[in-house]
Coordinates of C-alpha atoms in Angstrom, one line a residue:
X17 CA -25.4 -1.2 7.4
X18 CA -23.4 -3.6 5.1
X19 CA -24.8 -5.6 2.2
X20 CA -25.9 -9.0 4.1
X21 CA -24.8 -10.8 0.5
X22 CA -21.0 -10.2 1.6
X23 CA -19.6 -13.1 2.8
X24 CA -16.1 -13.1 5.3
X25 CA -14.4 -16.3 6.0
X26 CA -12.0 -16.1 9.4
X27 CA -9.1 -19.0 8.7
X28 CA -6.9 -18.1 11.8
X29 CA -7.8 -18.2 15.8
X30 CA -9.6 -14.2 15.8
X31 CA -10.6 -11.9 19.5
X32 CA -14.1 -12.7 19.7
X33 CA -14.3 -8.8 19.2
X34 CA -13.3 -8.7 15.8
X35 CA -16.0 -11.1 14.9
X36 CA -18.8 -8.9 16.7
X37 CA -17.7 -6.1 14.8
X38 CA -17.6 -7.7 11.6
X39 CA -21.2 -9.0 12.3
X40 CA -22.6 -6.0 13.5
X41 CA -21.8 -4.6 10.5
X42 CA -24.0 -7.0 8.6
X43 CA -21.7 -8.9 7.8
X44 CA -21.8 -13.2 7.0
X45 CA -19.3 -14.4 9.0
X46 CA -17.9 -17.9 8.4
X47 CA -15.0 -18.7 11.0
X48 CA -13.0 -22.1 9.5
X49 CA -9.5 -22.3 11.3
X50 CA -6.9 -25.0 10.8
X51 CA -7.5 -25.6 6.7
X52 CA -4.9 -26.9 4.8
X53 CA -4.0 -24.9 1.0
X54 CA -6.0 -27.6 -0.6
X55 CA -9.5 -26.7 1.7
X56 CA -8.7 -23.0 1.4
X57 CA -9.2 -23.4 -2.1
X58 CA -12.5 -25.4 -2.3
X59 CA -14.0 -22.9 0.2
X60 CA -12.8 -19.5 -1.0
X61 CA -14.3 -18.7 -4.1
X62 CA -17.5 -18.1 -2.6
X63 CA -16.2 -14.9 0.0
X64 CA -15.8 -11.3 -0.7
X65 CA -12.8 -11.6 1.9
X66 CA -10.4 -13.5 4.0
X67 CA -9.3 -12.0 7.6
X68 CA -6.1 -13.9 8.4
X69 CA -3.1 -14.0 11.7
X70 CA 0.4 -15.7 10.9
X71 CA -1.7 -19.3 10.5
X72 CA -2.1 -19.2 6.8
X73 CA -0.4 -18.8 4.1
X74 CA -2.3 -17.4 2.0
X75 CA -0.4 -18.4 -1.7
X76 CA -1.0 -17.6 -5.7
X77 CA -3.1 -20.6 -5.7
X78 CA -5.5 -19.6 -3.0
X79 CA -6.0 -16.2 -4.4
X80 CA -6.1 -17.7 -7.7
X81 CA -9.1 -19.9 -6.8
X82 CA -11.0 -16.8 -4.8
X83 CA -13.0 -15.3 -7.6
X84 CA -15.2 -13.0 -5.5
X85 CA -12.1 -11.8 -3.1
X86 CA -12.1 -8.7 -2.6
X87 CA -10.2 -7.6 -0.2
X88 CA -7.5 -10.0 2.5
X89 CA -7.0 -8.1 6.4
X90 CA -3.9 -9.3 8.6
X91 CA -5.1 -9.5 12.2
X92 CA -1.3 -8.0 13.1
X93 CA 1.6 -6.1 11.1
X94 CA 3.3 -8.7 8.6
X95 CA 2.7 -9.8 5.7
X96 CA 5.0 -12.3 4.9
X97 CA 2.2 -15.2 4.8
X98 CA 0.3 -13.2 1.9
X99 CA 1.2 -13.0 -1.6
X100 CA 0.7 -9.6 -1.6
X101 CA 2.2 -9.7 -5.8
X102 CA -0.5 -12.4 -6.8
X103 CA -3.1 -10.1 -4.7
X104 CA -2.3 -6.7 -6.4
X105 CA -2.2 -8.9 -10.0
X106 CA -5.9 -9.9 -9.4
X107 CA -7.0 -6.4 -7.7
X108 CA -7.6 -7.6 -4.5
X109 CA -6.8 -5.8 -1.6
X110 CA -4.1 -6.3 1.5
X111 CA -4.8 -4.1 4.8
X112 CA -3.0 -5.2 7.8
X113 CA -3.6 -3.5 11.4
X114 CA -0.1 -2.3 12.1
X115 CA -1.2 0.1 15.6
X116 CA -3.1 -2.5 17.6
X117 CA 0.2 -4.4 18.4
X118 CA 2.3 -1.4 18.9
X119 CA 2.4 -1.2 22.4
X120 CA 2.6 -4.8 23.1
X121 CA 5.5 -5.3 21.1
X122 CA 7.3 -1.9 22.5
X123 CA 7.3 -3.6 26.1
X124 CA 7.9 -7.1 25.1
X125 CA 10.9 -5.6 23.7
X126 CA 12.0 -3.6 27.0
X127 CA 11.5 -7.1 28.7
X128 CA 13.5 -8.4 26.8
X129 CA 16.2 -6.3 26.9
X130 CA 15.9 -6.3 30.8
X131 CA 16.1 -9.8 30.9
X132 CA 18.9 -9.8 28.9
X133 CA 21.1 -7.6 31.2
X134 CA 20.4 -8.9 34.6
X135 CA 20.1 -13.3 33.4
X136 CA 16.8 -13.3 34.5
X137 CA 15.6 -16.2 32.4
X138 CA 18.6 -18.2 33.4
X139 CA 18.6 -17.4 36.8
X140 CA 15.0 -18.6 37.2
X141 CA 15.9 -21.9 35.6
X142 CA 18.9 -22.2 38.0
X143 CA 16.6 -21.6 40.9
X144 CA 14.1 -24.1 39.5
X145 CA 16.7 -27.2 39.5
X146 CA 17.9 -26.1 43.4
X147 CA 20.9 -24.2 43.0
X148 CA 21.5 -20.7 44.3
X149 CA 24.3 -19.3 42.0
X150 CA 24.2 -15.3 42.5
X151 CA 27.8 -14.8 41.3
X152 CA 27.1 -16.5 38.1
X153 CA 23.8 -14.3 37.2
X154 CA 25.8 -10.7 37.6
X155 CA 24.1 -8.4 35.4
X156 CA 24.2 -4.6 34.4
X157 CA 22.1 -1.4 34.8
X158 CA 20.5 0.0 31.4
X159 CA 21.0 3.5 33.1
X160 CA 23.5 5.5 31.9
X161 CA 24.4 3.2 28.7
X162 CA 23.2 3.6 25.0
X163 CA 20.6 1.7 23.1
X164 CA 20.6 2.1 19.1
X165 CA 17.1 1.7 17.4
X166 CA 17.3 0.5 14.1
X167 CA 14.0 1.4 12.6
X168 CA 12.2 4.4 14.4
X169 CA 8.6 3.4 12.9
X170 CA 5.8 3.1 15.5
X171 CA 7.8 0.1 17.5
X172 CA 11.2 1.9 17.6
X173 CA 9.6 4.6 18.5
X174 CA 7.2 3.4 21.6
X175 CA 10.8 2.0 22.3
X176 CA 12.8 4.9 22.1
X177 CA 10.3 6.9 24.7
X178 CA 10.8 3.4 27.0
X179 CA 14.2 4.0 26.9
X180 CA 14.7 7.8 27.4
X181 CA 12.0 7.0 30.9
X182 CA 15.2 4.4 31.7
X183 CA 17.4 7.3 31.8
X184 CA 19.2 5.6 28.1
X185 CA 21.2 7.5 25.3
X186 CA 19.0 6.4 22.5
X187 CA 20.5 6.4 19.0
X188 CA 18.7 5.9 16.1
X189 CA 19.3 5.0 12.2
X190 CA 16.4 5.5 10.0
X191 CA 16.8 7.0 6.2
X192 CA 13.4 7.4 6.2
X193 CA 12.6 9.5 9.1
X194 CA 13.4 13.3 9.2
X195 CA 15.6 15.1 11.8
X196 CA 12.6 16.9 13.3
X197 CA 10.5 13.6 13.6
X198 CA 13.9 12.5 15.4
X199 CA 14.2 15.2 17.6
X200 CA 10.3 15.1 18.8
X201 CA 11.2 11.7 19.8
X202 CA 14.3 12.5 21.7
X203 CA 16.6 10.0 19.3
X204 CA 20.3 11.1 18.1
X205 CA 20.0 10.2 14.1
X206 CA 23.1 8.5 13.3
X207 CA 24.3 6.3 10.4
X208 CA 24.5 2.8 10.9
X209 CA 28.0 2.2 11.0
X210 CA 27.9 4.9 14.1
X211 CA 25.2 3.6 15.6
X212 CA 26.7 -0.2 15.6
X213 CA 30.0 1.0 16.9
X214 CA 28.9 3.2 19.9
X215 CA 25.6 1.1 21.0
X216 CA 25.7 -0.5 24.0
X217 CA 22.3 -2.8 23.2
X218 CA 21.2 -2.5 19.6
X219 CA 17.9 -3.1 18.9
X220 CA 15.7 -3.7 15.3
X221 CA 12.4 -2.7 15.0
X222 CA 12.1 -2.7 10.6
X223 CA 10.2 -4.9 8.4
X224 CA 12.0 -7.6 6.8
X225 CA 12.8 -6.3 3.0
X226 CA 15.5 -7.0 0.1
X227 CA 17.3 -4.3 2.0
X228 CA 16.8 -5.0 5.6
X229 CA 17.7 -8.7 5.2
X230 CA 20.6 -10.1 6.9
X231 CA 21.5 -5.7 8.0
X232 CA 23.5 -7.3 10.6
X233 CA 26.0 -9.6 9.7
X234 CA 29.4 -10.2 9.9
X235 CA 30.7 -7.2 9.5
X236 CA 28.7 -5.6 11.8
X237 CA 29.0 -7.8 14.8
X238 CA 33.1 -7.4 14.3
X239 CA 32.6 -3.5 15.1
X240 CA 30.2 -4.0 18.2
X241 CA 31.4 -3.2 21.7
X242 CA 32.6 -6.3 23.0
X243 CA 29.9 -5.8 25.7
X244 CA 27.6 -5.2 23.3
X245 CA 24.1 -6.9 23.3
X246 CA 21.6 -7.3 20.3
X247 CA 17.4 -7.7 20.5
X248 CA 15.2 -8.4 17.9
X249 CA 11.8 -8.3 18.3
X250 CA 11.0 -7.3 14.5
X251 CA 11.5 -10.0 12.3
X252 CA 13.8 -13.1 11.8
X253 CA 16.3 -12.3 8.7
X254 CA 17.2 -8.9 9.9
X255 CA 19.7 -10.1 12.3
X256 CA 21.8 -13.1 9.9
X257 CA 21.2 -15.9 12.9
X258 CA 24.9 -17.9 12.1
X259 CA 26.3 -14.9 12.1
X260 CA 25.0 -14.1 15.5
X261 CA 25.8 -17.2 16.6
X262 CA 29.8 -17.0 15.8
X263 CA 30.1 -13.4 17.8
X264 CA 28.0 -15.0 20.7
X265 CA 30.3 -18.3 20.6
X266 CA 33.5 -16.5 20.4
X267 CA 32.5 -13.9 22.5
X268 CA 32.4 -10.8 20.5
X269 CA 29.3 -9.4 21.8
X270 CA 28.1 -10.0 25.7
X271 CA 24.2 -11.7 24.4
X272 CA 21.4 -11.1 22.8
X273 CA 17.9 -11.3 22.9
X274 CA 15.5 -12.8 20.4
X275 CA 11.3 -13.2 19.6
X276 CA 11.9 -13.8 15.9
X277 CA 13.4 -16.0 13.8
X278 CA 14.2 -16.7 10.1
X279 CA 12.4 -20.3 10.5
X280 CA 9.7 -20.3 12.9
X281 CA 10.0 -22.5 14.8
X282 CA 13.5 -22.5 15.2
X283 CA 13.9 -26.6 15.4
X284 CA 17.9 -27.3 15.1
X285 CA 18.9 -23.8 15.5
X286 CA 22.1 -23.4 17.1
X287 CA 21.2 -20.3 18.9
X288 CA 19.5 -22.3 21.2
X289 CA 22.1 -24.2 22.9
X290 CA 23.8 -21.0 24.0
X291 CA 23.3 -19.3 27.6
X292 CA 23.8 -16.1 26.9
X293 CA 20.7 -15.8 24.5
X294 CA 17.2 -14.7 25.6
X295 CA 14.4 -16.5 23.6
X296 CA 10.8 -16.4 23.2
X297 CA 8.5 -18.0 20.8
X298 CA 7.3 -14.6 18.9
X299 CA 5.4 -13.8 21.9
X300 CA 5.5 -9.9 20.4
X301 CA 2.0 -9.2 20.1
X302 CA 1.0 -12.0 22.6
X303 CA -1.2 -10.1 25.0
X304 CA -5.0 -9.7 25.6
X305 CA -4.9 -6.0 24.9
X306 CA -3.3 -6.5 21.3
X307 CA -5.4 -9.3 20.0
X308 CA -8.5 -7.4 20.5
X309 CA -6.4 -4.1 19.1
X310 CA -5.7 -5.6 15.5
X311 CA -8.8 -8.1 15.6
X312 CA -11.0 -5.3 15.6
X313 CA -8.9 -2.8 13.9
X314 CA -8.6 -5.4 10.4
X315 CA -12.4 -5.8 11.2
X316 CA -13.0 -2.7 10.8
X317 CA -10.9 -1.6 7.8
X318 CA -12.9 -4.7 5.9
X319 CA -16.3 -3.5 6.9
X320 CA -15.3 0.1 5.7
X321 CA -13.7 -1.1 2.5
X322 CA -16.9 -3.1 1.4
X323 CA -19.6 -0.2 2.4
X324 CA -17.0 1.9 0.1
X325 CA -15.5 4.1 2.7
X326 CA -11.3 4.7 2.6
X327 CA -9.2 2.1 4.7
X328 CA -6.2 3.8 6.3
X329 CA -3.8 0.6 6.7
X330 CA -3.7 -0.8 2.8
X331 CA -0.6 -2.1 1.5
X332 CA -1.2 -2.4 -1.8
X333 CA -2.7 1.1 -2.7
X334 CA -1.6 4.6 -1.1
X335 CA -3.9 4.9 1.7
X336 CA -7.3 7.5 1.3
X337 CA -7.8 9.9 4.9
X338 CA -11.4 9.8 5.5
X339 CA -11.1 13.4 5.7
X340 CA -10.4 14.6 2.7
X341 CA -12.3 11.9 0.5
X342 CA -15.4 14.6 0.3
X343 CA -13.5 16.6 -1.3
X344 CA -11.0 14.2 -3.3
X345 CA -13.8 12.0 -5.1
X346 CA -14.4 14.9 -7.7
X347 CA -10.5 14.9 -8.3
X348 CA -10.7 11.2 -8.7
X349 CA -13.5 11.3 -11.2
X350 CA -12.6 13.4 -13.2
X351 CA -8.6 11.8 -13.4
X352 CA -10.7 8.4 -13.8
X353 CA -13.0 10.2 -16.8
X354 CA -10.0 11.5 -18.4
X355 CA -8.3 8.5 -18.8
X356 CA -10.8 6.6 -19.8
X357 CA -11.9 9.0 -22.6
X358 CA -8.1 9.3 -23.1
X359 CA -7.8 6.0 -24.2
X360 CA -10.7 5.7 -26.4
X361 CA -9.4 8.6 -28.1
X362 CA -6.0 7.5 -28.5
X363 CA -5.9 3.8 -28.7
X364 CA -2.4 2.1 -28.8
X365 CA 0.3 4.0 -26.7
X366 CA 3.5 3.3 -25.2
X367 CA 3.7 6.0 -22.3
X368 CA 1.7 7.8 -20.5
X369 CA 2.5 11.6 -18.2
X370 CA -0.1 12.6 -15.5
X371 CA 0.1 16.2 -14.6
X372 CA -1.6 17.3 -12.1
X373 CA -2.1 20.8 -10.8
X374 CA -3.7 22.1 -7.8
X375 CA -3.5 22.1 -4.1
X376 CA -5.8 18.7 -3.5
X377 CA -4.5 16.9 -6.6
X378 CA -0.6 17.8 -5.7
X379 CA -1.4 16.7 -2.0
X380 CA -3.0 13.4 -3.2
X381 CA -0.9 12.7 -6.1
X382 CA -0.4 9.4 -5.5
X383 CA -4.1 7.9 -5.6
X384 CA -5.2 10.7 -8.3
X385 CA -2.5 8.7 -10.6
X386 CA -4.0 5.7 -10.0
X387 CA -7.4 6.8 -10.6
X388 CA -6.4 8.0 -14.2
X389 CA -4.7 4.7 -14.8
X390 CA -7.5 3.1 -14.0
X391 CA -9.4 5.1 -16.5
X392 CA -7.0 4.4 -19.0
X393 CA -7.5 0.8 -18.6
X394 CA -11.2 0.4 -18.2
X395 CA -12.2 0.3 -21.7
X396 CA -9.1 -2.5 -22.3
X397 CA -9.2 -4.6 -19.9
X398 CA -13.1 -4.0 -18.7
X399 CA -13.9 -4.1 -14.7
X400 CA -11.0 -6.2 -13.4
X401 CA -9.1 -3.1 -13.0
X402 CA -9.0 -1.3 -10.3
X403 CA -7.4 0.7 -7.8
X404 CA -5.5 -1.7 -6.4
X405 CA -4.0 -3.2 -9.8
X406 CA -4.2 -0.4 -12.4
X407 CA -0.7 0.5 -11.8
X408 CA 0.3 -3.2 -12.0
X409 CA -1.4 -4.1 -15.1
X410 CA -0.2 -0.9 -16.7
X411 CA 3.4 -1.9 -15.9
X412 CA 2.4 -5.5 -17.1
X413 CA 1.8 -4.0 -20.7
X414 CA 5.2 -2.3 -20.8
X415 CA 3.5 0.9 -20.9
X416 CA 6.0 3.4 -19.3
X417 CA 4.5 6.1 -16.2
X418 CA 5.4 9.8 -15.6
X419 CA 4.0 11.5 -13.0
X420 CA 4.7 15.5 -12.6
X421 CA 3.0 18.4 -10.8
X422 CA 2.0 22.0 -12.0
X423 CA 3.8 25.0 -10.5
X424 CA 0.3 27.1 -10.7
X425 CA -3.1 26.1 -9.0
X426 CA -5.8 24.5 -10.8
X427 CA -10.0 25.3 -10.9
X428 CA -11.1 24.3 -7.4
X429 CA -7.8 22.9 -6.2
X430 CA -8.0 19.9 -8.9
X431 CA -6.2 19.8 -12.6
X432 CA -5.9 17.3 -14.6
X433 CA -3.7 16.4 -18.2
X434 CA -2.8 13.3 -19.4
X435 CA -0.5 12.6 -22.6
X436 CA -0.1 9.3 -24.1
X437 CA 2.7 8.8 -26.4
X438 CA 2.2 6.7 -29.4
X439 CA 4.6 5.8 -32.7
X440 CA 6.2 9.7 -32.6
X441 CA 2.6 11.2 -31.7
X442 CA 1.4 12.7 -29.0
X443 CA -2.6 13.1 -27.8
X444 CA -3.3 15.5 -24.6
X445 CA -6.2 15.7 -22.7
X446 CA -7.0 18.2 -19.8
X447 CA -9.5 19.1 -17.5
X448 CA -10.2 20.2 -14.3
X449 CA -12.8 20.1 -11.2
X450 CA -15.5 23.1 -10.9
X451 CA -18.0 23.7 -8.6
X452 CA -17.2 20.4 -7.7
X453 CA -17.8 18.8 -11.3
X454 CA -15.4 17.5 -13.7
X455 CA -15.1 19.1 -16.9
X456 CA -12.9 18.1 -19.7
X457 CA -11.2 21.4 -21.0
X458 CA -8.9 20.5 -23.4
X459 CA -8.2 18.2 -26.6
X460 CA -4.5 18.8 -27.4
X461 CA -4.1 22.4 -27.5
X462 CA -7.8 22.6 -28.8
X463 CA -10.0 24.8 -25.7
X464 CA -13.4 23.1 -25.2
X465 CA -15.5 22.7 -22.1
X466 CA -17.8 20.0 -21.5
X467 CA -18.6 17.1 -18.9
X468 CA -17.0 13.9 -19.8
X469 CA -20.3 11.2 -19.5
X470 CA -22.2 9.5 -21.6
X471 CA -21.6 9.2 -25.4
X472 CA -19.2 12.0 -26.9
X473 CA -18.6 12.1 -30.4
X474 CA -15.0 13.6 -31.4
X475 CA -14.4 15.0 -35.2
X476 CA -11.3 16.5 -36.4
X477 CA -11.9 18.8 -39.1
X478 CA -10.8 21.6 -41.6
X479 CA -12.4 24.8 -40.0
X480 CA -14.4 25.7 -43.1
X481 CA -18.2 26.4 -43.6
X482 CA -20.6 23.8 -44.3
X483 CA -19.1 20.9 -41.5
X484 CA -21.2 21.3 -38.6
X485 CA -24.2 21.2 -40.2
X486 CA -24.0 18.0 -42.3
X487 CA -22.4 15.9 -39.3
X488 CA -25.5 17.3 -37.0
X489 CA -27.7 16.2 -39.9
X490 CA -26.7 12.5 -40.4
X491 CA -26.9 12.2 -36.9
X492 CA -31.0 13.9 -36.9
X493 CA -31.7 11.8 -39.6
X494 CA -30.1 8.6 -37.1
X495 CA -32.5 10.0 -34.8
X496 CA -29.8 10.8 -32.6
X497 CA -30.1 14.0 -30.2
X498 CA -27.9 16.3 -29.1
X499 CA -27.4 17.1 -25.9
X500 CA -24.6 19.9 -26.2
X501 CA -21.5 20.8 -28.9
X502 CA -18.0 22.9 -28.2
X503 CA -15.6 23.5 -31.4
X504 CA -12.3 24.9 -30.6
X505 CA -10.1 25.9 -33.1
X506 CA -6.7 27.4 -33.0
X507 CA -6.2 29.6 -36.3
X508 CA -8.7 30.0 -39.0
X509 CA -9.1 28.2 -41.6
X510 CA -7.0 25.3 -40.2
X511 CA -7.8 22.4 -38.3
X512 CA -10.8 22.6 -35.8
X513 CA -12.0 20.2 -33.7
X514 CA -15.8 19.4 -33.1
X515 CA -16.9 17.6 -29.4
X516 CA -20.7 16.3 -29.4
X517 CA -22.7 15.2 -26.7
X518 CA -25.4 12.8 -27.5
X519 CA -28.1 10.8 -26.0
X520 CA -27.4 6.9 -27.3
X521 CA -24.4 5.8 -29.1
X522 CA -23.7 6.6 -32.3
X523 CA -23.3 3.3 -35.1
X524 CA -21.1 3.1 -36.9
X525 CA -22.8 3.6 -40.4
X526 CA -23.3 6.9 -39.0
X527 CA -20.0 7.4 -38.2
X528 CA -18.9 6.2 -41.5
X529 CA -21.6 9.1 -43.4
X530 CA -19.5 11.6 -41.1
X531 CA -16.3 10.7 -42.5
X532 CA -17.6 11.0 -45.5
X533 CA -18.3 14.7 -45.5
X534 CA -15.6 17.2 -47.2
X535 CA -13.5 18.1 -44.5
X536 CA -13.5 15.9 -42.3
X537 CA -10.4 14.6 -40.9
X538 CA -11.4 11.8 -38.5
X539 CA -14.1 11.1 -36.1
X540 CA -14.4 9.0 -32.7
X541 CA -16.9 7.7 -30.6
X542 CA -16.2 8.0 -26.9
X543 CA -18.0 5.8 -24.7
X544 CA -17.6 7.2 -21.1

C-alpha cells in the first residue's frame, strides 16, 4: 500500500483504468485537464507527480515551479511535450509506456499502407459525392513487392511480422539492432541507401532525434522507385514534409501515407491538397485497447516508483529489472558508500574512474555508476541528488567520467574502486560486497577492511611506535568510543594509515589534538 500523503495530478484526458489503479494503490488522485502553463504552475508544487498524454507541454517553468515532483509518466511513447533536460536538471523522473500502443500503432500502419495501394480513402469520398469511377481508383497488390522498415524497435517490428503474413520482402535499416535480432524477425538488414533504392513502400517507425530528423529528404526521394510509396506513422520530422511534397507533385514517387506531422495540426500544409496522399490525424494509438494499455501501464510505473520498487520504462536513468534488484541493492550501496566517503576524503577533484569488477556489477554497469556518482555528490550538493541527476550535475561541474570494467571477478559478484583525480594527485578507494555487505577494502594501495557507516576517522601517519595510542587517547578523554580500528601499511617504517570507527562525530578540537601528535601526517573525519 502506497503512502496516502502522495499526491498525483492527471492534466490530460486518462482510461478510467489508469486512475483505478493509481487509486488502488493509495494513491491521491487529482484529475485537472485542459490547464493552461500559467494554472499548471499555481497547482503543481503541491504533487509528488504529473501523469500526462500529448495535451501538455510540460516546460522548464512548470517543472521549475513543481517542488515536490518527483517523478512525470507519458500515457503513450513520446516525449516531445516534456522537457526531459529541465527534468533530469531537477532529479525528477520521466517514464513513458512505450508497449501499450505497440500493437495499435503496428496495424494502423498496415492500414495505412493498404489504403494507400488500393485509393481506398479517395474512392470512398468519390462514392460519397455520387460518382462511380473504378478506372480512376486502380490499385496494387502488397504481395510479392518489398516494404523497407526504417526502425526495427517494437513498431517496425510488429510491422515487419504484418508484412512477412502479407507474403512482403521486408527490408530493414537499423544500426542499432543485431543481425541475429534481424534474422528472428525475418527482416533483410540493409543500409539505407539500399533499402531506399530497392523498397517498393518504405516505411519509418524511429523516434524523432538530431539524427533521425529530416532522414528522408531530397536526396532520398530522387533514388526511390518511381512507384515507390512512403508511410509514416512514427513521428512528423522524420520524413522532411516539402520535400515530400515536390516528389509527390512531380511525380517521383506513386503516394504516401501519413499519421504524423512536423506541426500538429497540419493547418496550411500543402500535403493536403494532393490526391495521392493518405492522412489521418495521429490516430496511431487511437483505439480502446491502447488507451487502457499505456494508462495503466504509466500508472503503474508511478505507483512502483513511489513505493521504491524499479520502473522498467525510465528515460532519464538506465532502467532497474525487478529481478535482479535483490541482489543489485548491495552493489548499489556499497558504489553509493564509496563515493560518498570518497569525496569526503578527497575534496576538490577534476575526474573521476569507476571500476567495477564482478559479474553483477559488469552486467549492471550503468546504474552502479550512477550510484557512486551519486555518492560522490551527496555530501556537496546534500539530497537533491539523485539517481536521476547525479550524472547531470557531475557533468554540470566539469568534472570528467570514466567508466571501465575488471577482467577478474570480484567478492560476491560486486567490486568496487573509485579514483578521483585532483591538481597531479590521485586518491583510490575500493571495496567490495560480502555476504551481501559492503565493505570498504582499500585506501590507495593501503589494505583495510571495514563497513563504510557511521563516523570513520582517517589518519595518515609515519608507521612508528607511540601513534595509535595517543590518537585513541584524545579521543577517550573526548569521550568518544570505538567501535573498531584497521591500519594498513605498506613497508615499515613508512607511511601507514589508521581507519577508526566511532560512535558520534569527532570535533574538531579533537581532531586538531590528533594532528598534533608526532607523526601524524593528516587526519579526516568521514561522515557516511
Amino acid at each position: 500500500m502506497q503512502d496516502s500523503t502522495y499526491k498525483v495530478l492527471v492534466s490530460d484526458p486518462l482510461a478510467q483504468q489508469g486512475i483505478d489503479e493509481l487509486k488502488e494503490r493509495g494513491l491521491d488522485v487529482d484529475v485537472r485537464t485542459g490547464l493552461s502553463e500559467d494554472e499548471l504552475c499555481d497547482i503543481i508544487g503541491k504533487y509528488d507527480a504529473l501523469v500526462v498524454r500529448s495535451g501538455t507541454r510540460v516546460t522548464q517553468k512548470v517543472i521549475e515551479a513543481a517542488t515536490k515532483l518527483k517523478i512525470i509518466g507519458r500515457a503513450g511513447v513520446g516525449v516531445d511535450n516534456i522537457d526531459v533536460h529541465a527534468a533530469t536538471r531537477r532529479g525528477i523522473l520521466v517514464v513513458n509506456a512505450p508497449e501499450g500502443n505497440t500493437i495499435s500503432a503496428a496495424e494502423h500502419t498496415i492500414a495505412m499502407m493498404l489504403s494507400l495501394a488500393r485509393n481506398i480513402p479517395q474512392a470512398h469520398a468519390s462514392l460519397r459525392q455520387g460518382e462511380w469511377k473504378r478506372k480512376a481508383f486502380m490499385g496494387t497488390e502488397v504481395r510479392g513487392k518489398t516494404i523497407g522498415i526504417i526502425g526495427l524497435g517494437r513498431i517496425g517490428a510488429e510491422v515487419a511480422k504484418r508484412c512477412i503474413g502479407l507474403e512482403m520482402t521486408v527490408l530493414g535499416y537499423d544500426p542499432y539492432i543485431s543481425k541475429e535480432r534481424a534474422d528472428e524477425i525475418g527482416v533483410v538488414l540493409t543500409s539505407l541507401d539500399e533499402l531506399i533504392e530497392n523498397s517498393d513502400f518504405i516505411s519509418v517507425h524511429t523516434p524523432l532525434t538530431k539524427d533521425t530528423r529530416n532522414l528522408i529528404d531530397r536526396e532520398q526521394f530522387s533514388r526511390m522507385k518511381s512507384k515507390a510509396r512512403v508511410i509514416n506513422c512514427a513521428r512528423g520530422g522524420i520524413i522532411n514534409e516539402q520535400a515530400l511534397y515536390e516528389a509527390l507533385k512531380e511525380g517521383r514517387i506513386a503516394g504516401a501515407a501519413l499519421d504524423v506531422f512536423e506541426h500538429e495540426p497540419p493547418e496550411g500544409n500543402p500535403l493536403l491538397t494532393l490526391d495521392n496522399v493518405v492522412l489521418t490525424p495521429h490516430l496511431g494509438a487511437s483505439t480502446q485497447e491502447a488507451q487502457i494499455n499505456v494508462a495503466v501501464g504509466v500508472a503503474r510505473e508511478i505507483a512502483d516508483f513511489l513505493d521504491g520498487k524499479p520502473v522498467r520504462n525510465a528515460i532519464n536513468m538506465p532502467p532497474i529489472r525487478p529481478e535482479v534488484l535483490p541482489q543489485l541493492r548491495p552493489c548499489l550501496e556499497l558504489a553509493e558508500r564509496l563515493g560518498k566517503f570518497t569525496s569526503q576524503l578527497a575534496g576538490h577533484y577534476e575526474s573521476v574512474e569507476i571500476y567495477m569488477g564482478g559479474e553483477l556489477a559488469k552486467r549492471e554497469a550503468s546504474v552502479v555508476k550512477l550510484a557512486a556518482l551519486k555518492g560522490l555528490l551527496e555530501p556537496v550538493v546534500g539530497a537533491r541528488v539523485n539517481y536521476v541527476n547525479a550524472e547531470f550535475l557531475m557533468r554540470e561541474r566539469k568534472v570528467e567520467i570514466a567508466t571501465s570494467q575488471k577482467d577478474e571477478d570480484g567478492e560476491g559478484g560486486c567490486e568496487v574502486s573509485l579514483r578521483l583525480h585532483s591538481d597531479g594527485s590521485v586518491l583510490t578507494v575500493g571495496g567490495a560486497v560480502h555476504r551481501g555487505q559492503p565493505r570498504l577494502l582499500k585506501i590507495d594501495s593501503y589494505p583495510i577492511d571495514i563497513v563504510p557507516e557511521g563516523f570513520i576517522l582517517v589518519i595518515k601517519h609515519i608507521d612508528k611506535p607511540n601513534i595509535i595510542g595517543p590518537c585513541c587517547m584524545v579521543l577517550g578523554e573526548m569521550n568518544i568510543n570505538i567501535a573498531g580500528m584497521q591500519v594498513g601499511r605498506l613497508t615499515k617504517g613508512g607511511e601507514s594509515i589508521m581507519v577508526l570507527s566511532v560512535d558520534t562525530e569527532v570535533p574538531q578540537g579533537a581532531i586538531e589534538q590528533i594532528k598534533g601528535i608526532d607523526g601524524v601526517i593528516d587526519v579526516r573525519l568521514v561522515v557516511m
